[in-house]
């Protein structure tokens, strides 16, 4: 029996769509699960807002500190919402004076759209275009958020003074394997580029003026401490200034004092 080309093409398209969804479930699982949102409203130093991107309304949380202090852009992990950090950053902004913004991932919480690295950075860049006044800019990413912070840095390296990578990765495939061959195969079939190290190594030499802080738990079960050390070494060999902080904890360990430490670096 001869199979029609149109039928083959249909099967290929269906297969690609399923593969795309499987990737999204693995990388952005909160899109497919209901995470608890909080009833947040504007206060003296917290502004709950929305930003329109490609007909999607994306939630934003902005914490107003001292106008002369830096602006921190924070990207959370893949099973979290910006709401989860509201009380931490509200307190820290008041105490330390830093300005902080969190742009929710598309499709997370009550934000429209479908989660992607590209969509997240588009929303963040649009917010910065409308609100950033040119003061010192600090990027901070936790777990999958580290890829978002690095992607934003690559696009805006001249404006960024510090990048904080918390429980992050040099390449998303390190969560699966240490094999170079297998990692290359995984990266070739992922729809978006999560190889953060390669992106950093390709930035202009002037980008090396930006300070990097890598903070990683010695019991991290997702991205090993060894992979974090390798990330640090690769950056330093390429001329980046890296402050490496190893703490006693796993992938999700954190507390108020530790956030305060990072904000004061």
Short mmCIF file of N, CA and C in Angstrom, two decimals, residues 74-147:
data_model
loop_
_atom_site.label_atom_id
_atom_site.label_comp_id
_atom_site.label_asym_id
_atom_site.label_seq_id
_atom_site.Cartn_x
_atom_site.Cartn_y
_atom_site.Cartn_z
N UNK A 74 14.39 40.06 38.20
CA UNK A 74 14.45 38.71 38.76
C UNK A 74 13.59 37.74 37.95
N UNK A 75 14.18 36.57 37.64
CA UNK A 75 13.47 35.50 36.94
C UNK A 75 13.40 34.27 37.85
N UNK A 76 12.19 33.80 38.12
CA UNK A 76 12.02 32.69 39.08
C UNK A 76 12.17 31.32 38.41
N UNK A 77 12.00 30.27 39.22
CA UNK A 77 12.11 28.90 38.73
C UNK A 77 10.87 28.45 37.98
N UNK A 78 10.90 27.22 37.46
CA UNK A 78 9.82 26.80 36.57
C UNK A 78 8.58 26.26 37.28
N UNK A 79 8.64 26.08 38.59
CA UNK A 79 7.45 25.68 39.34
C UNK A 79 7.09 26.75 40.36
N UNK A 80 7.29 28.00 39.98
CA UNK A 80 7.01 29.13 40.86
C UNK A 80 6.27 30.20 40.09
N UNK A 81 5.75 31.17 40.83
CA UNK A 81 5.13 32.35 40.26
C UNK A 81 5.79 33.59 40.85
N UNK A 82 5.62 34.72 40.20
CA UNK A 82 6.16 35.96 40.77
C UNK A 82 5.55 36.22 42.14
N UNK A 83 4.31 35.77 42.34
CA UNK A 83 3.62 35.96 43.63
C UNK A 83 4.40 35.36 44.79
N UNK A 84 5.10 34.26 44.53
CA UNK A 84 5.82 33.56 45.59
C UNK A 84 6.93 34.40 46.21
N UNK A 85 7.39 35.41 45.47
CA UNK A 85 8.50 36.24 45.95
C UNK A 85 8.05 37.62 46.40
N UNK A 86 6.75 37.86 46.38
CA UNK A 86 6.24 39.20 46.68
C UNK A 86 6.67 39.68 48.07
N UNK A 87 6.47 38.86 49.08
CA UNK A 87 6.76 39.31 50.45
C UNK A 87 8.26 39.47 50.67
N UNK A 88 9.06 38.59 50.04
CA UNK A 88 10.52 38.68 50.20
C UNK A 88 11.04 39.99 49.62
N UNK A 89 10.68 40.25 48.37
CA UNK A 89 11.23 41.43 47.70
C UNK A 89 10.60 42.72 48.19
N UNK A 90 9.37 42.66 48.64
CA UNK A 90 8.75 43.85 49.23
C UNK A 90 9.53 44.27 50.47
N UNK A 91 9.87 43.29 51.30
CA UNK A 91 10.64 43.58 52.52
C UNK A 91 12.06 44.03 52.20
N UNK A 92 12.71 43.33 51.27
CA UNK A 92 14.09 43.65 50.94
C UNK A 92 14.21 45.00 50.24
N UNK A 93 13.24 45.31 49.40
CA UNK A 93 13.27 46.61 48.73
C UNK A 93 13.15 47.74 49.74
N UNK A 94 12.28 47.55 50.73
CA UNK A 94 12.12 48.56 51.77
C UNK A 94 13.38 48.67 52.63
N UNK A 95 14.00 47.52 52.92
CA UNK A 95 15.15 47.49 53.83
C UNK A 95 16.44 47.96 53.17
N UNK A 96 16.68 47.53 51.93
CA UNK A 96 17.94 47.82 51.26
C UNK A 96 17.82 48.97 50.26
N UNK A 97 16.61 49.19 49.77
CA UNK A 97 16.39 50.32 48.88
C UNK A 97 16.49 50.02 47.41
N UNK A 98 16.77 48.76 47.05
CA UNK A 98 16.87 48.42 45.63
C UNK A 98 15.48 48.41 44.98
N UNK A 99 15.46 48.75 43.71
CA UNK A 99 14.25 48.61 42.90
C UNK A 99 14.27 47.22 42.27
N UNK A 100 13.12 46.56 42.25
CA UNK A 100 13.07 45.17 41.77
C UNK A 100 11.85 45.00 40.87
N UNK A 101 12.03 44.31 39.76
CA UNK A 101 10.89 43.98 38.91
C UNK A 101 10.90 42.49 38.59
N UNK A 102 9.72 41.90 38.58
CA UNK A 102 9.54 40.53 38.13
C UNK A 102 8.48 40.53 37.03
N UNK A 103 8.82 39.96 35.91
CA UNK A 103 7.88 39.81 34.80
C UNK A 103 7.49 38.34 34.73
N UNK A 104 6.21 38.05 34.89
CA UNK A 104 5.77 36.66 34.89
C UNK A 104 6.02 36.00 33.54
N UNK A 105 6.28 34.70 33.57
CA UNK A 105 6.42 33.96 32.32
C UNK A 105 5.06 33.89 31.62
N UNK A 106 5.01 34.08 30.31
CA UNK A 106 3.74 33.94 29.59
C UNK A 106 3.09 32.59 29.91
N UNK A 107 1.79 32.63 30.16
CA UNK A 107 1.05 31.40 30.46
C UNK A 107 1.09 30.99 31.91
N UNK A 108 1.91 31.63 32.72
CA UNK A 108 1.99 31.31 34.15
C UNK A 108 1.00 32.19 34.92
N UNK A 109 0.36 31.57 35.94
CA UNK A 109 -0.60 32.34 36.74
C UNK A 109 -1.71 32.87 35.84
N UNK A 110 -2.01 34.16 36.00
CA UNK A 110 -3.05 34.75 35.15
C UNK A 110 -2.47 35.53 33.97
N UNK A 111 -1.22 35.23 33.61
CA UNK A 111 -0.62 35.83 32.42
C UNK A 111 -1.03 35.03 31.19
N UNK A 112 -1.32 35.75 30.12
CA UNK A 112 -1.72 35.09 28.88
C UNK A 112 -0.51 34.48 28.17
N UNK A 113 -0.82 33.68 27.14
CA UNK A 113 0.23 33.19 26.27
C UNK A 113 0.72 31.81 26.63
N UNK A 114 1.85 31.46 26.04
CA UNK A 114 2.47 30.15 26.20
C UNK A 114 3.92 30.37 26.59
N UNK A 115 4.42 29.68 27.61
CA UNK A 115 5.77 29.97 28.11
C UNK A 115 6.87 29.67 27.10
N UNK A 116 7.80 30.60 27.01
CA UNK A 116 8.97 30.40 26.16
C UNK A 116 10.03 31.40 26.58
N UNK A 117 11.26 31.08 26.27
CA UNK A 117 12.37 31.98 26.55
C UNK A 117 12.19 33.27 25.74
N UNK A 118 11.86 33.13 24.49
CA UNK A 118 11.67 34.28 23.60
C UNK A 118 10.57 35.21 24.11
N UNK A 119 9.42 34.63 24.47
CA UNK A 119 8.30 35.44 24.94
C UNK A 119 8.60 36.16 26.24
N UNK A 120 9.32 35.48 27.13
CA UNK A 120 9.69 36.09 28.41
C UNK A 120 10.60 37.29 28.20
N UNK A 121 11.60 37.14 27.34
CA UNK A 121 12.55 38.23 27.11
C UNK A 121 11.88 39.38 26.37
N UNK A 122 10.98 39.09 25.45
CA UNK A 122 10.25 40.15 24.77
C UNK A 122 9.46 41.00 25.76
N UNK A 123 8.78 40.34 26.69
CA UNK A 123 8.00 41.05 27.70
C UNK A 123 8.90 41.89 28.60
N UNK A 124 10.03 41.31 29.00
CA UNK A 124 10.95 42.03 29.88
C UNK A 124 11.57 43.23 29.18
N UNK A 125 12.00 43.04 27.95
CA UNK A 125 12.57 44.16 27.19
C UNK A 125 11.55 45.28 27.01
N UNK A 126 10.30 44.91 26.79
CA UNK A 126 9.27 45.94 26.62
C UNK A 126 9.07 46.71 27.92
N UNK A 127 9.06 45.99 29.05
CA UNK A 127 8.92 46.68 30.34
C UNK A 127 10.09 47.63 30.56
N UNK A 128 11.30 47.17 30.26
CA UNK A 128 12.48 48.01 30.44
C UNK A 128 12.43 49.24 29.53
N UNK A 129 11.98 49.06 28.31
CA UNK A 129 11.87 50.20 27.39
C UNK A 129 10.95 51.28 27.95
N UNK A 130 9.91 50.84 28.64
CA UNK A 130 8.91 51.78 29.15
C UNK A 130 9.24 52.34 30.53
N UNK A 131 10.09 51.64 31.29
CA UNK A 131 10.27 52.01 32.70
C UNK A 131 11.71 52.20 33.16
N UNK A 132 12.68 51.63 32.45
CA UNK A 132 14.07 51.69 32.90
C UNK A 132 14.67 53.05 32.60
N UNK A 133 15.26 53.67 33.64
CA UNK A 133 15.77 55.05 33.50
C UNK A 133 17.28 55.12 33.31
N UNK A 134 17.94 53.98 33.15
CA UNK A 134 19.37 54.00 32.88
C UNK A 134 20.26 53.81 34.08
N UNK A 135 19.68 53.65 35.27
CA UNK A 135 20.48 53.37 36.46
C UNK A 135 21.14 51.99 36.34
N UNK A 136 21.95 51.67 37.33
CA UNK A 136 22.62 50.36 37.34
C UNK A 136 21.59 49.24 37.23
N UNK A 137 21.89 48.26 36.39
CA UNK A 137 20.97 47.15 36.13
C UNK A 137 21.61 45.84 36.58
N UNK A 138 20.87 45.09 37.40
CA UNK A 138 21.33 43.79 37.89
C UNK A 138 20.32 42.73 37.46
N UNK A 139 20.81 41.64 36.88
CA UNK A 139 19.95 40.54 36.45
C UNK A 139 20.15 39.35 37.38
N UNK A 140 19.05 38.71 37.73
CA UNK A 140 19.10 37.63 38.71
C UNK A 140 18.16 36.51 38.26
N UNK A 141 18.70 35.32 38.07
CA UNK A 141 17.87 34.20 37.65
C UNK A 141 18.05 32.99 38.53
N UNK A 142 16.93 32.35 38.87
CA UNK A 142 16.97 31.13 39.67
C UNK A 142 16.53 29.94 38.82
N UNK A 143 17.34 28.88 38.83
CA UNK A 143 17.04 27.65 38.11
C UNK A 143 16.81 27.96 36.62
N UNK A 144 15.62 27.64 36.06
CA UNK A 144 15.38 27.93 34.65
C UNK A 144 15.48 29.43 34.39
N UNK A 145 15.23 30.22 35.44
CA UNK A 145 15.34 31.67 35.31
C UNK A 145 16.75 32.14 35.00
N UNK A 146 17.75 31.29 35.29
CA UNK A 146 19.13 31.68 34.96
C UNK A 146 19.30 31.81 33.45
N UNK A 147 18.62 30.96 32.68
CA UNK A 147 18.70 31.06 31.22
C UNK A 147 18.06 32.35 30.73
#
